[in-house]
Amino acid sequence: MQIHTSIAAVRAARAQAGRVAFVPTMGNLHDGHICLVYAARKHANVDTVIASIFVNRLQFGQGEDFDKYPRTFEADCEKLAAAGVGHLFAPDEAEMYPQPQRYHVTPDPEQASILEGAFRPGHFRGVATVVLKLFNIVQPDVALFGKKDYQQFIVLKNMASELALPIEVLALDTVRAADGLALSSRNGYLLATERAEAPRLYQQLSVVAEAVRNGERDFTRPCAAALAELERHGWKPDYLTVRRRADLQVPRETGEPLVVLAAARLGTTRLIDNIEI
Ligand code: PAF
């Protein structure tokens, strides 16, 4: 695996790389990321997988964990190389943001100011801006993201579509620990007792998903019960709600593909998860 820290170097590598699948990350890689790399390699006609590691300041709000976000570059490189990544783009901040970024991608507030966006103002603007910049640098044919960040995927897919980017944006199923907890870099913040409690988020999402699959049409009922159950076990939920998969709006008609999404704080760690129904 070749490591490039400059835009010019990764562009030169990309020019020789044929059909490229791209896996953008912020590092601290777990099996979820590595599954994206394997899926990228298997994707039709892909010649080269390019990954990136960049902890993007623009998508962290004030008081969020930008400074303490885990940085594990050596271990990440070993995992990516072993998984078959051809090129890694790992710029520093001066390379990505040589001056404070003045031009941004502002996603549709209907999709970006709800759910995560309501609790993390500006988050998706930061994500969309860095991902468009990474897309412009790497010029991939396909880009892969995890469904754990469901809203991020919807925002990026719509960005690519509405800005006519010649890039197929794909999402892969969330990878989970044996007890159901969605893999996430932020799981590392959990204390041992919190880690034991953490699977309850997925369990409660599963209860809601099951109720809806069994015909419950008043989604507020199972969601309220799940929220109460989380609170009873010391969680501080931000939201737990059933939405339309396509645009994350409140469902209006029966038969629309749905997803149940939640974010909740356990101690000082904020976890998100979702299940497609
Ligand atoms: O999902 C992530 O790790 C980040 O939001 C991304 C897509 C790499 C942009 O910084």
PDB file of C-alpha atoms and ligand atoms in Angstrom:
ATOM      1  CA  MET A   1       0.000   0.000   0.000  1.00  0.00           C
ATOM      2  CA  GLN A   2       1.335   3.406  -0.938  1.00  0.00           C
ATOM      3  CA  ILE A   3       0.709   6.263   1.480  1.00  0.00           C
ATOM      4  CA  HIS A   4       0.233   9.757   0.048  1.00  0.00           C
ATOM      5  CA  THR A   5       0.068  12.865   2.158  1.00  0.00           C
ATOM      6  CA  SER A   6      -0.254  15.410  -0.646  1.00  0.00           C
ATOM      7  CA  ILE A   7      -3.148  16.036  -3.017  1.00  0.00           C
ATOM      8  CA  ALA A   8      -0.741  16.083  -5.956  1.00  0.00           C
ATOM      9  CA  ALA A   9       0.686  12.645  -5.076  1.00  0.00           C
ATOM     10  CA  VAL A  10      -2.669  10.897  -4.632  1.00  0.00           C
ATOM     11  CA  ARG A  11      -3.916  12.482  -7.879  1.00  0.00           C
ATOM     12  CA  ALA A  12      -0.895  11.133  -9.734  1.00  0.00           C
ATOM     13  CA  ALA A  13      -1.514   7.675  -8.243  1.00  0.00           C
ATOM     14  CA  ARG A  14      -5.208   7.846  -9.079  1.00  0.00           C
ATOM     15  CA  ALA A  15      -4.423   8.612 -12.726  1.00  0.00           C
ATOM     16  CA  GLN A  16      -2.754   5.174 -13.012  1.00  0.00           C
ATOM     17  CA  ALA A  17      -5.339   3.303 -10.918  1.00  0.00           C
ATOM     18  CA  GLY A  18      -8.089   2.384 -13.418  1.00  0.00           C
ATOM     19  CA  ARG A  19     -11.566   2.018 -11.911  1.00  0.00           C
ATOM     20  CA  VAL A  20     -11.345   3.216  -8.330  1.00  0.00           C
ATOM     21  CA  ALA A  21     -13.456   2.415  -5.276  1.00  0.00           C
ATOM     22  CA  PHE A  22     -12.995   4.880  -2.421  1.00  0.00           C
ATOM     23  CA  VAL A  23     -13.407   4.315   1.318  1.00  0.00           C
ATOM     24  CA  PRO A  24     -13.138   7.630   3.201  1.00  0.00           C
ATOM     25  CA  THR A  25     -12.533   7.324   6.949  1.00  0.00           C
ATOM     26  CA  MET A  26     -11.404   9.270   9.985  1.00  0.00           C
ATOM     27  CA  GLY A  27      -9.138   6.407  11.054  1.00  0.00           C
ATOM     28  CA  ASN A  28      -9.278   4.353  14.251  1.00  0.00           C
ATOM     29  CA  LEU A  29     -10.419   1.568  11.998  1.00  0.00           C
ATOM     30  CA  HIS A  30     -12.578  -1.360  13.071  1.00  0.00           C
ATOM     31  CA  ASP A  31     -14.091  -4.335  11.224  1.00  0.00           C
ATOM     32  CA  GLY A  32     -16.863  -2.109   9.851  1.00  0.00           C
ATOM     33  CA  HIS A  33     -14.298  -0.125   7.868  1.00  0.00           C
ATOM     34  CA  ILE A  34     -12.462  -3.258   6.788  1.00  0.00           C
ATOM     35  CA  CYS A  35     -15.734  -4.790   5.511  1.00  0.00           C
ATOM     36  CA  LEU A  36     -16.125  -1.643   3.373  1.00  0.00           C
ATOM     37  CA  VAL A  37     -12.683  -2.289   1.890  1.00  0.00           C
ATOM     38  CA  TYR A  38     -13.530  -5.934   1.078  1.00  0.00           C
ATOM     39  CA  ALA A  39     -16.850  -4.879  -0.469  1.00  0.00           C
ATOM     40  CA  ALA A  40     -15.009  -2.198  -2.444  1.00  0.00           C
ATOM     41  CA  ARG A  41     -12.588  -4.796  -3.814  1.00  0.00           C
ATOM     42  CA  LYS A  42     -15.445  -7.095  -4.815  1.00  0.00           C
ATOM     43  CA  HIS A  43     -17.448  -4.327  -6.496  1.00  0.00           C
ATOM     44  CA  ALA A  44     -17.874  -4.781 -10.265  1.00  0.00           C
ATOM     45  CA  ASN A  45     -14.773  -3.936 -12.290  1.00  0.00           C
ATOM     46  CA  VAL A  46     -12.885  -2.181  -9.526  1.00  0.00           C
ATOM     47  CA  ASP A  47      -9.137  -2.161 -10.189  1.00  0.00           C
ATOM     48  CA  THR A  48      -7.933  -0.266  -7.125  1.00  0.00           C
ATOM     49  CA  VAL A  49      -9.212   0.611  -3.675  1.00  0.00           C
ATOM     50  CA  ILE A  50      -8.175   3.991  -2.353  1.00  0.00           C
ATOM     51  CA  ALA A  51      -8.862   4.791   1.319  1.00  0.00           C
ATOM     52  CA  SER A  52      -8.413   8.051   3.163  1.00  0.00           C
ATOM     53  CA  ILE A  53      -7.764   8.892   6.792  1.00  0.00           C
ATOM     54  CA  PHE A  54      -8.512  12.454   7.809  1.00  0.00           C
ATOM     55  CA  VAL A  55     -10.080  13.655  11.054  1.00  0.00           C
ATOM     56  CA  ASN A  56     -12.189  16.462   9.653  1.00  0.00           C
ATOM     57  CA  ARG A  57     -12.402  19.412  12.009  1.00  0.00           C
ATOM     58  CA  LEU A  58     -15.282  20.931  10.005  1.00  0.00           C
ATOM     59  CA  GLN A  59     -17.753  18.252  11.050  1.00  0.00           C
ATOM     60  CA  PHE A  60     -17.123  18.536  14.811  1.00  0.00           C
ATOM     61  CA  GLY A  61     -19.127  21.082  16.785  1.00  0.00           C
ATOM     62  CA  GLN A  62     -17.823  23.129  19.687  1.00  0.00           C
ATOM     63  CA  GLY A  63     -17.399  20.922  22.739  1.00  0.00           C
ATOM     64  CA  GLU A  64     -17.372  17.753  20.619  1.00  0.00           C
ATOM     65  CA  ASP A  65     -14.530  15.248  20.603  1.00  0.00           C
ATOM     66  CA  PHE A  66     -12.260  16.547  17.782  1.00  0.00           C
ATOM     67  CA  ASP A  67      -9.194  16.784  20.033  1.00  0.00           C
ATOM     68  CA  LYS A  68      -9.693  13.458  21.775  1.00  0.00           C
ATOM     69  CA  TYR A  69     -10.869  11.583  18.643  1.00  0.00           C
ATOM     70  CA  PRO A  70      -8.655   8.450  18.672  1.00  0.00           C
ATOM     71  CA  ARG A  71      -5.741   8.612  16.235  1.00  0.00           C
ATOM     72  CA  THR A  72      -4.155   5.200  15.575  1.00  0.00           C
ATOM     73  CA  PHE A  73      -2.365   5.728  12.271  1.00  0.00           C
ATOM     74  CA  GLU A  74       0.162   2.843  12.376  1.00  0.00           C
ATOM     75  CA  ALA A  75      -2.417   0.197  13.286  1.00  0.00           C
ATOM     76  CA  ASP A  76      -4.832   1.628  10.700  1.00  0.00           C
ATOM     77  CA  CYS A  77      -2.223   1.354   7.949  1.00  0.00           C
ATOM     78  CA  GLU A  78      -1.555  -2.291   8.812  1.00  0.00           C
ATOM     79  CA  LYS A  79      -5.277  -3.119   8.640  1.00  0.00           C
ATOM     80  CA  LEU A  80      -5.816  -1.306   5.339  1.00  0.00           C
ATOM     81  CA  ALA A  81      -2.754  -2.863   3.711  1.00  0.00           C
ATOM     82  CA  ALA A  82      -3.786  -6.361   4.886  1.00  0.00           C
ATOM     83  CA  ALA A  83      -7.285  -5.807   3.470  1.00  0.00           C
ATOM     84  CA  GLY A  84      -5.888  -4.963   0.026  1.00  0.00           C
ATOM     85  CA  VAL A  85      -6.041  -1.160  -0.152  1.00  0.00           C
ATOM     86  CA  GLY A  86      -3.746   0.034  -2.944  1.00  0.00           C
ATOM     87  CA  HIS A  87      -3.371   3.680  -1.939  1.00  0.00           C
ATOM     88  CA  LEU A  88      -4.020   5.575   1.256  1.00  0.00           C
ATOM     89  CA  PHE A  89      -4.535   9.337   1.213  1.00  0.00           C
ATOM     90  CA  ALA A  90      -3.600  10.679   4.650  1.00  0.00           C
ATOM     91  CA  PRO A  91      -3.285  14.451   4.451  1.00  0.00           C
ATOM     92  CA  ASP A  92      -2.629  16.711   7.402  1.00  0.00           C
ATOM     93  CA  GLU A  93      -4.831  19.712   8.099  1.00  0.00           C
ATOM     94  CA  ALA A  94      -2.523  22.116   6.282  1.00  0.00           C
ATOM     95  CA  GLU A  95      -2.891  20.043   3.115  1.00  0.00           C
ATOM     96  CA  MET A  96      -6.688  19.816   3.284  1.00  0.00           C
ATOM     97  CA  TYR A  97      -7.331  23.268   4.715  1.00  0.00           C
ATOM     98  CA  PRO A  98      -4.337  25.492   3.846  1.00  0.00           C
ATOM     99  CA  GLN A  99      -6.576  28.405   4.788  1.00  0.00           C
ATOM    100  CA  PRO A 100      -9.852  28.316   6.697  1.00  0.00           C
ATOM    101  CA  GLN A 101     -12.385  26.723   4.346  1.00  0.00           C
ATOM    102  CA  ARG A 102     -14.601  29.505   2.952  1.00  0.00           C
ATOM    103  CA  TYR A 103     -16.656  27.515   0.446  1.00  0.00           C
ATOM    104  CA  HIS A 104     -18.972  24.865   1.814  1.00  0.00           C
ATOM    105  CA  VAL A 105     -21.591  22.391   0.689  1.00  0.00           C
ATOM    106  CA  THR A 106     -24.845  23.172   2.493  1.00  0.00           C
ATOM    107  CA  PRO A 107     -27.108  20.126   2.346  1.00  0.00           C
ATOM    108  CA  ASP A 108     -30.886  20.509   2.234  1.00  0.00           C
ATOM    109  CA  PRO A 109     -31.956  21.380   5.809  1.00  0.00           C
ATOM    110  CA  GLU A 110     -34.935  19.003   5.400  1.00  0.00           C
ATOM    111  CA  GLN A 111     -32.386  16.199   5.504  1.00  0.00           C
ATOM    112  CA  ALA A 112     -29.472  17.742   7.358  1.00  0.00           C
ATOM    113  CA  SER A 113     -31.084  19.754  10.175  1.00  0.00           C
ATOM    114  CA  ILE A 114     -33.210  16.920  11.532  1.00  0.00           C
ATOM    115  CA  LEU A 115     -32.163  13.970  13.754  1.00  0.00           C
ATOM    116  CA  GLU A 116     -28.332  14.171  14.029  1.00  0.00           C
ATOM    117  CA  GLY A 117     -28.365  17.637  12.480  1.00  0.00           C
ATOM    118  CA  ALA A 118     -30.701  18.949  15.196  1.00  0.00           C
ATOM    119  CA  PHE A 119     -28.241  17.887  17.892  1.00  0.00           C
ATOM    120  CA  ARG A 120     -25.058  18.564  15.905  1.00  0.00           C
ATOM    121  CA  PRO A 121     -25.695  21.840  14.032  1.00  0.00           C
ATOM    122  CA  GLY A 122     -23.422  22.175  10.993  1.00  0.00           C
ATOM    123  CA  HIS A 123     -22.272  18.558  11.202  1.00  0.00           C
ATOM    124  CA  PHE A 124     -23.508  17.513   7.762  1.00  0.00           C
ATOM    125  CA  ARG A 125     -22.243  20.734   6.184  1.00  0.00           C
ATOM    126  CA  GLY A 126     -18.794  19.735   7.440  1.00  0.00           C
ATOM    127  CA  VAL A 127     -19.213  16.153   6.259  1.00  0.00           C
ATOM    128  CA  ALA A 128     -20.539  17.115   2.810  1.00  0.00           C
ATOM    129  CA  THR A 129     -17.803  19.712   2.321  1.00  0.00           C
ATOM    130  CA  VAL A 130     -14.934  17.375   3.145  1.00  0.00           C
ATOM    131  CA  VAL A 131     -16.433  14.469   1.197  1.00  0.00           C
ATOM    132  CA  LEU A 132     -16.937  16.603  -1.917  1.00  0.00           C
ATOM    133  CA  LYS A 133     -13.342  17.797  -1.552  1.00  0.00           C
ATOM    134  CA  LEU A 134     -12.110  14.213  -1.128  1.00  0.00           C
ATOM    135  CA  PHE A 135     -14.206  13.147  -4.131  1.00  0.00           C
ATOM    136  CA  ASN A 136     -12.621  15.936  -6.205  1.00  0.00           C
ATOM    137  CA  ILE A 137      -9.150  14.854  -5.123  1.00  0.00           C
ATOM    138  CA  VAL A 138      -9.560  11.081  -5.505  1.00  0.00           C
ATOM    139  CA  GLN A 139     -12.134  11.101  -8.352  1.00  0.00           C
ATOM    140  CA  PRO A 140     -13.450   7.648  -7.526  1.00  0.00           C
ATOM    141  CA  ASP A 141     -15.968   5.694  -9.579  1.00  0.00           C
ATOM    142  CA  VAL A 142     -17.599   4.224  -6.476  1.00  0.00           C
ATOM    143  CA  ALA A 143     -17.574   5.377  -2.826  1.00  0.00           C
ATOM    144  CA  LEU A 144     -18.604   3.220   0.126  1.00  0.00           C
ATOM    145  CA  PHE A 145     -20.039   4.219   3.493  1.00  0.00           C
ATOM    146  CA  GLY A 146     -21.469   2.329   6.471  1.00  0.00           C
ATOM    147  CA  LYS A 147     -25.193   2.327   7.216  1.00  0.00           C
ATOM    148  CA  LYS A 148     -24.501   3.000  10.887  1.00  0.00           C
ATOM    149  CA  ASP A 149     -24.283   6.658   9.859  1.00  0.00           C
ATOM    150  CA  TYR A 150     -27.561   6.372   7.974  1.00  0.00           C
ATOM    151  CA  GLN A 151     -28.280  10.085   7.702  1.00  0.00           C
ATOM    152  CA  GLN A 152     -24.733  10.750   6.492  1.00  0.00           C
ATOM    153  CA  PHE A 153     -25.281   8.204   3.716  1.00  0.00           C
ATOM    154  CA  ILE A 154     -28.599   9.799   2.659  1.00  0.00           C
ATOM    155  CA  VAL A 155     -27.058  13.296   2.633  1.00  0.00           C
ATOM    156  CA  LEU A 156     -24.023  12.155   0.612  1.00  0.00           C
ATOM    157  CA  LYS A 157     -26.061  10.099  -1.832  1.00  0.00           C
ATOM    158  CA  ASN A 158     -28.339  13.075  -2.482  1.00  0.00           C
ATOM    159  CA  MET A 159     -25.344  15.419  -2.768  1.00  0.00           C
ATOM    160  CA  ALA A 160     -23.809  13.175  -5.440  1.00  0.00           C
ATOM    161  CA  SER A 161     -27.094  12.908  -7.269  1.00  0.00           C
ATOM    162  CA  GLU A 162     -28.089  16.606  -7.145  1.00  0.00           C
ATOM    163  CA  LEU A 163     -24.614  17.847  -8.037  1.00  0.00           C
ATOM    164  CA  ALA A 164     -24.369  15.267 -10.843  1.00  0.00           C
ATOM    165  CA  LEU A 165     -21.158  13.748  -9.510  1.00  0.00           C
ATOM    166  CA  PRO A 166     -20.139  10.766 -11.653  1.00  0.00           C
ATOM    167  CA  ILE A 167     -19.773   8.637  -8.526  1.00  0.00           C
ATOM    168  CA  GLU A 168     -21.863   5.707  -7.317  1.00  0.00           C
ATOM    169  CA  VAL A 169     -22.461   6.193  -3.575  1.00  0.00           C
ATOM    170  CA  LEU A 170     -23.095   2.888  -1.799  1.00  0.00           C
ATOM    171  CA  ALA A 171     -23.842   1.924   1.800  1.00  0.00           C
ATOM    172  CA  LEU A 172     -23.098  -1.350   3.518  1.00  0.00           C
ATOM    173  CA  ASP A 173     -24.876  -2.968   6.447  1.00  0.00           C
ATOM    174  CA  THR A 174     -23.668  -2.052   9.911  1.00  0.00           C
ATOM    175  CA  VAL A 175     -21.127  -4.470  11.371  1.00  0.00           C
ATOM    176  CA  ARG A 176     -21.966  -5.454  14.958  1.00  0.00           C
ATOM    177  CA  ALA A 177     -20.217  -7.038  17.904  1.00  0.00           C
ATOM    178  CA  ALA A 178     -21.558 -10.475  18.953  1.00  0.00           C
ATOM    179  CA  ASP A 179     -23.873  -8.775  21.476  1.00  0.00           C
ATOM    180  CA  GLY A 180     -25.374  -6.480  18.821  1.00  0.00           C
ATOM    181  CA  LEU A 181     -23.510  -3.246  19.547  1.00  0.00           C
ATOM    182  CA  ALA A 182     -22.767  -1.419  16.285  1.00  0.00           C
ATOM    183  CA  LEU A 183     -19.016  -1.097  15.782  1.00  0.00           C
ATOM    184  CA  SER A 184     -17.895   2.505  16.163  1.00  0.00           C
ATOM    185  CA  SER A 185     -14.702   4.335  16.957  1.00  0.00           C
ATOM    186  CA  ARG A 186     -16.570   5.986  19.824  1.00  0.00           C
ATOM    187  CA  ASN A 187     -17.172   2.605  21.550  1.00  0.00           C
ATOM    188  CA  GLY A 188     -13.601   2.963  22.780  1.00  0.00           C
ATOM    189  CA  TYR A 189     -14.745   5.776  25.080  1.00  0.00           C
ATOM    190  CA  LEU A 190     -17.097   3.435  27.006  1.00  0.00           C
ATOM    191  CA  LEU A 191     -16.179   2.306  30.520  1.00  0.00           C
ATOM    192  CA  ALA A 192     -16.474  -1.458  31.150  1.00  0.00           C
ATOM    193  CA  THR A 193     -19.886  -1.116  32.822  1.00  0.00           C
ATOM    194  CA  GLU A 194     -21.110   1.119  29.992  1.00  0.00           C
ATOM    195  CA  ARG A 195     -19.843  -1.329  27.373  1.00  0.00           C
ATOM    196  CA  ALA A 196     -21.934  -4.050  29.073  1.00  0.00           C
ATOM    197  CA  GLU A 197     -24.996  -1.777  28.926  1.00  0.00           C
ATOM    198  CA  ALA A 198     -24.404  -0.456  25.390  1.00  0.00           C
ATOM    199  CA  PRO A 199     -26.153  -3.295  23.419  1.00  0.00           C
ATOM    200  CA  ARG A 200     -29.473  -2.107  24.889  1.00  0.00           C
ATOM    201  CA  LEU A 201     -29.658   0.576  22.182  1.00  0.00           C
ATOM    202  CA  TYR A 202     -29.738  -2.052  19.420  1.00  0.00           C
ATOM    203  CA  GLN A 203     -32.074  -4.251  21.499  1.00  0.00           C
ATOM    204  CA  GLN A 204     -34.592  -1.429  21.860  1.00  0.00           C
ATOM    205  CA  LEU A 205     -34.358  -0.532  18.172  1.00  0.00           C
ATOM    206  CA  SER A 206     -35.006  -4.218  17.423  1.00  0.00           C
ATOM    207  CA  VAL A 207     -38.114  -4.197  19.647  1.00  0.00           C
ATOM    208  CA  VAL A 208     -39.493  -1.187  17.755  1.00  0.00           C
ATOM    209  CA  ALA A 209     -38.607  -2.696  14.367  1.00  0.00           C
ATOM    210  CA  GLU A 210     -40.356  -5.935  15.341  1.00  0.00           C
ATOM    211  CA  ALA A 211     -43.494  -4.088  16.503  1.00  0.00           C
ATOM    212  CA  VAL A 212     -43.679  -2.204  13.196  1.00  0.00           C
ATOM    213  CA  ARG A 213     -43.061  -5.393  11.206  1.00  0.00           C
ATOM    214  CA  ASN A 214     -45.921  -6.970  13.169  1.00  0.00           C
ATOM    215  CA  GLY A 215     -48.276  -4.248  12.003  1.00  0.00           C
ATOM    216  CA  GLU A 216     -48.064  -1.457  14.602  1.00  0.00           C
ATOM    217  CA  ARG A 217     -49.056   1.719  12.735  1.00  0.00           C
ATOM    218  CA  ASP A 218     -48.819   4.144  15.654  1.00  0.00           C
ATOM    219  CA  PHE A 219     -45.013   4.363  15.687  1.00  0.00           C
ATOM    220  CA  THR A 220     -44.972   6.718  18.658  1.00  0.00           C
ATOM    221  CA  ARG A 221     -46.093   3.916  20.988  1.00  0.00           C
ATOM    222  CA  PRO A 222     -43.136   1.496  20.638  1.00  0.00           C
ATOM    223  CA  CYS A 223     -40.724   4.455  20.319  1.00  0.00           C
ATOM    224  CA  ALA A 224     -41.955   5.966  23.602  1.00  0.00           C
ATOM    225  CA  ALA A 225     -41.640   2.571  25.328  1.00  0.00           C
ATOM    226  CA  ALA A 226     -38.083   2.126  23.989  1.00  0.00           C
ATOM    227  CA  LEU A 227     -37.087   5.636  25.092  1.00  0.00           C
ATOM    228  CA  ALA A 228     -38.487   4.961  28.573  1.00  0.00           C
ATOM    229  CA  GLU A 229     -36.593   1.657  28.786  1.00  0.00           C
ATOM    230  CA  LEU A 230     -33.319   3.354  27.829  1.00  0.00           C
ATOM    231  CA  GLU A 231     -33.898   6.152  30.355  1.00  0.00           C
ATOM    232  CA  ARG A 232     -34.676   3.572  33.041  1.00  0.00           C
ATOM    233  CA  HIS A 233     -31.194   2.138  32.454  1.00  0.00           C
ATOM    234  CA  GLY A 234     -29.413   5.457  32.727  1.00  0.00           C
ATOM    235  CA  TRP A 235     -29.338   6.527  29.066  1.00  0.00           C
ATOM    236  CA  LYS A 236     -30.017  10.089  27.956  1.00  0.00           C
ATOM    237  CA  PRO A 237     -31.648   9.665  24.549  1.00  0.00           C
ATOM    238  CA  ASP A 238     -31.628  12.479  21.972  1.00  0.00           C
ATOM    239  CA  TYR A 239     -34.154  10.766  19.676  1.00  0.00           C
ATOM    240  CA  LEU A 240     -35.576   7.373  18.768  1.00  0.00           C
ATOM    241  CA  THR A 241     -37.915   7.555  15.811  1.00  0.00           C
ATOM    242  CA  VAL A 242     -39.270   5.731  12.766  1.00  0.00           C
ATOM    243  CA  ARG A 243     -38.637   7.489   9.449  1.00  0.00           C
ATOM    244  CA  ARG A 244     -38.871   6.913   5.717  1.00  0.00           C
ATOM    245  CA  ARG A 245     -35.646   5.393   4.444  1.00  0.00           C
ATOM    246  CA  ALA A 246     -35.480   7.526   1.295  1.00  0.00           C
ATOM    247  CA  ASP A 247     -35.377  10.984   2.915  1.00  0.00           C
ATOM    248  CA  LEU A 248     -35.722  10.429   6.687  1.00  0.00           C
ATOM    249  CA  GLN A 249     -39.010  12.310   6.827  1.00  0.00           C
ATOM    250  CA  VAL A 250     -41.962  11.224   8.974  1.00  0.00           C
ATOM    251  CA  PRO A 251     -43.743   8.391   7.108  1.00  0.00           C
ATOM    252  CA  ARG A 252     -47.092   9.342   5.595  1.00  0.00           C
ATOM    253  CA  GLU A 253     -48.272   6.302   3.686  1.00  0.00           C
ATOM    254  CA  THR A 254     -48.287   2.628   4.480  1.00  0.00           C
ATOM    255  CA  GLY A 255     -45.844   0.459   2.582  1.00  0.00           C
ATOM    256  CA  GLU A 256     -42.976   2.977   2.490  1.00  0.00           C
ATOM    257  CA  PRO A 257     -39.571   1.438   3.320  1.00  0.00           C
ATOM    258  CA  LEU A 258     -38.773   2.501   6.877  1.00  0.00           C
ATOM    259  CA  VAL A 259     -35.842   2.789   9.220  1.00  0.00           C
ATOM    260  CA  VAL A 260     -35.820   3.254  12.992  1.00  0.00           C
ATOM    261  CA  LEU A 261     -32.990   5.521  14.157  1.00  0.00           C
ATOM    262  CA  ALA A 262     -31.709   6.521  17.577  1.00  0.00           C
ATOM    263  CA  ALA A 263     -29.030   8.551  19.301  1.00  0.00           C
ATOM    264  CA  ALA A 264     -28.458   8.384  23.028  1.00  0.00           C
ATOM    265  CA  ARG A 265     -25.809   9.262  25.531  1.00  0.00           C
ATOM    266  CA  LEU A 266     -24.405   6.655  27.888  1.00  0.00           C
ATOM    267  CA  GLY A 267     -22.232   8.423  30.429  1.00  0.00           C
ATOM    268  CA  THR A 268     -20.241  10.879  28.342  1.00  0.00           C
ATOM    269  CA  THR A 269     -20.390   8.804  25.152  1.00  0.00           C
ATOM    270  CA  ARG A 270     -22.977   9.500  22.485  1.00  0.00           C
ATOM    271  CA  LEU A 271     -23.952   6.427  20.459  1.00  0.00           C
ATOM    272  CA  ILE A 272     -26.078   6.220  17.313  1.00  0.00           C
ATOM    273  CA  ASP A 273     -27.625   3.220  15.638  1.00  0.00           C
ATOM    274  CA  ASN A 274     -30.485   2.257  13.324  1.00  0.00           C
ATOM    275  CA  ILE A 275     -32.308  -0.718  11.820  1.00  0.00           C
ATOM    276  CA  GLU A 276     -33.985  -0.881   8.442  1.00  0.00           C
ATOM    277  CA  ILE A 277     -37.480  -2.258   8.931  1.00  0.00           C
TER     278      ILE A 277
HETATM  279  O1  PAF B   1     -17.947   8.563   8.436  1.00  0.00           O
HETATM  280  C1  PAF B   1     -16.859   9.138   8.601  1.00  0.00           C
HETATM  281  O2  PAF B   1     -15.878   8.554   9.079  1.00  0.00           O
HETATM  282  C2  PAF B   1     -16.711  10.597   8.217  1.00  0.00           C
HETATM  283  O3  PAF B   1     -17.875  11.304   8.465  1.00  0.00           O
HETATM  284  C3  PAF B   1     -16.252  10.809   6.758  1.00  0.00           C
HETATM  285  C4  PAF B   1     -17.298  10.286   5.768  1.00  0.00           C
HETATM  286  C5  PAF B   1     -14.945  10.098   6.519  1.00  0.00           C
HETATM  287  C6  PAF B   1     -16.068  12.308   6.463  1.00  0.00           C
HETATM  288  O4  PAF B   1     -15.111  12.873   7.308  1.00  0.00           O
END
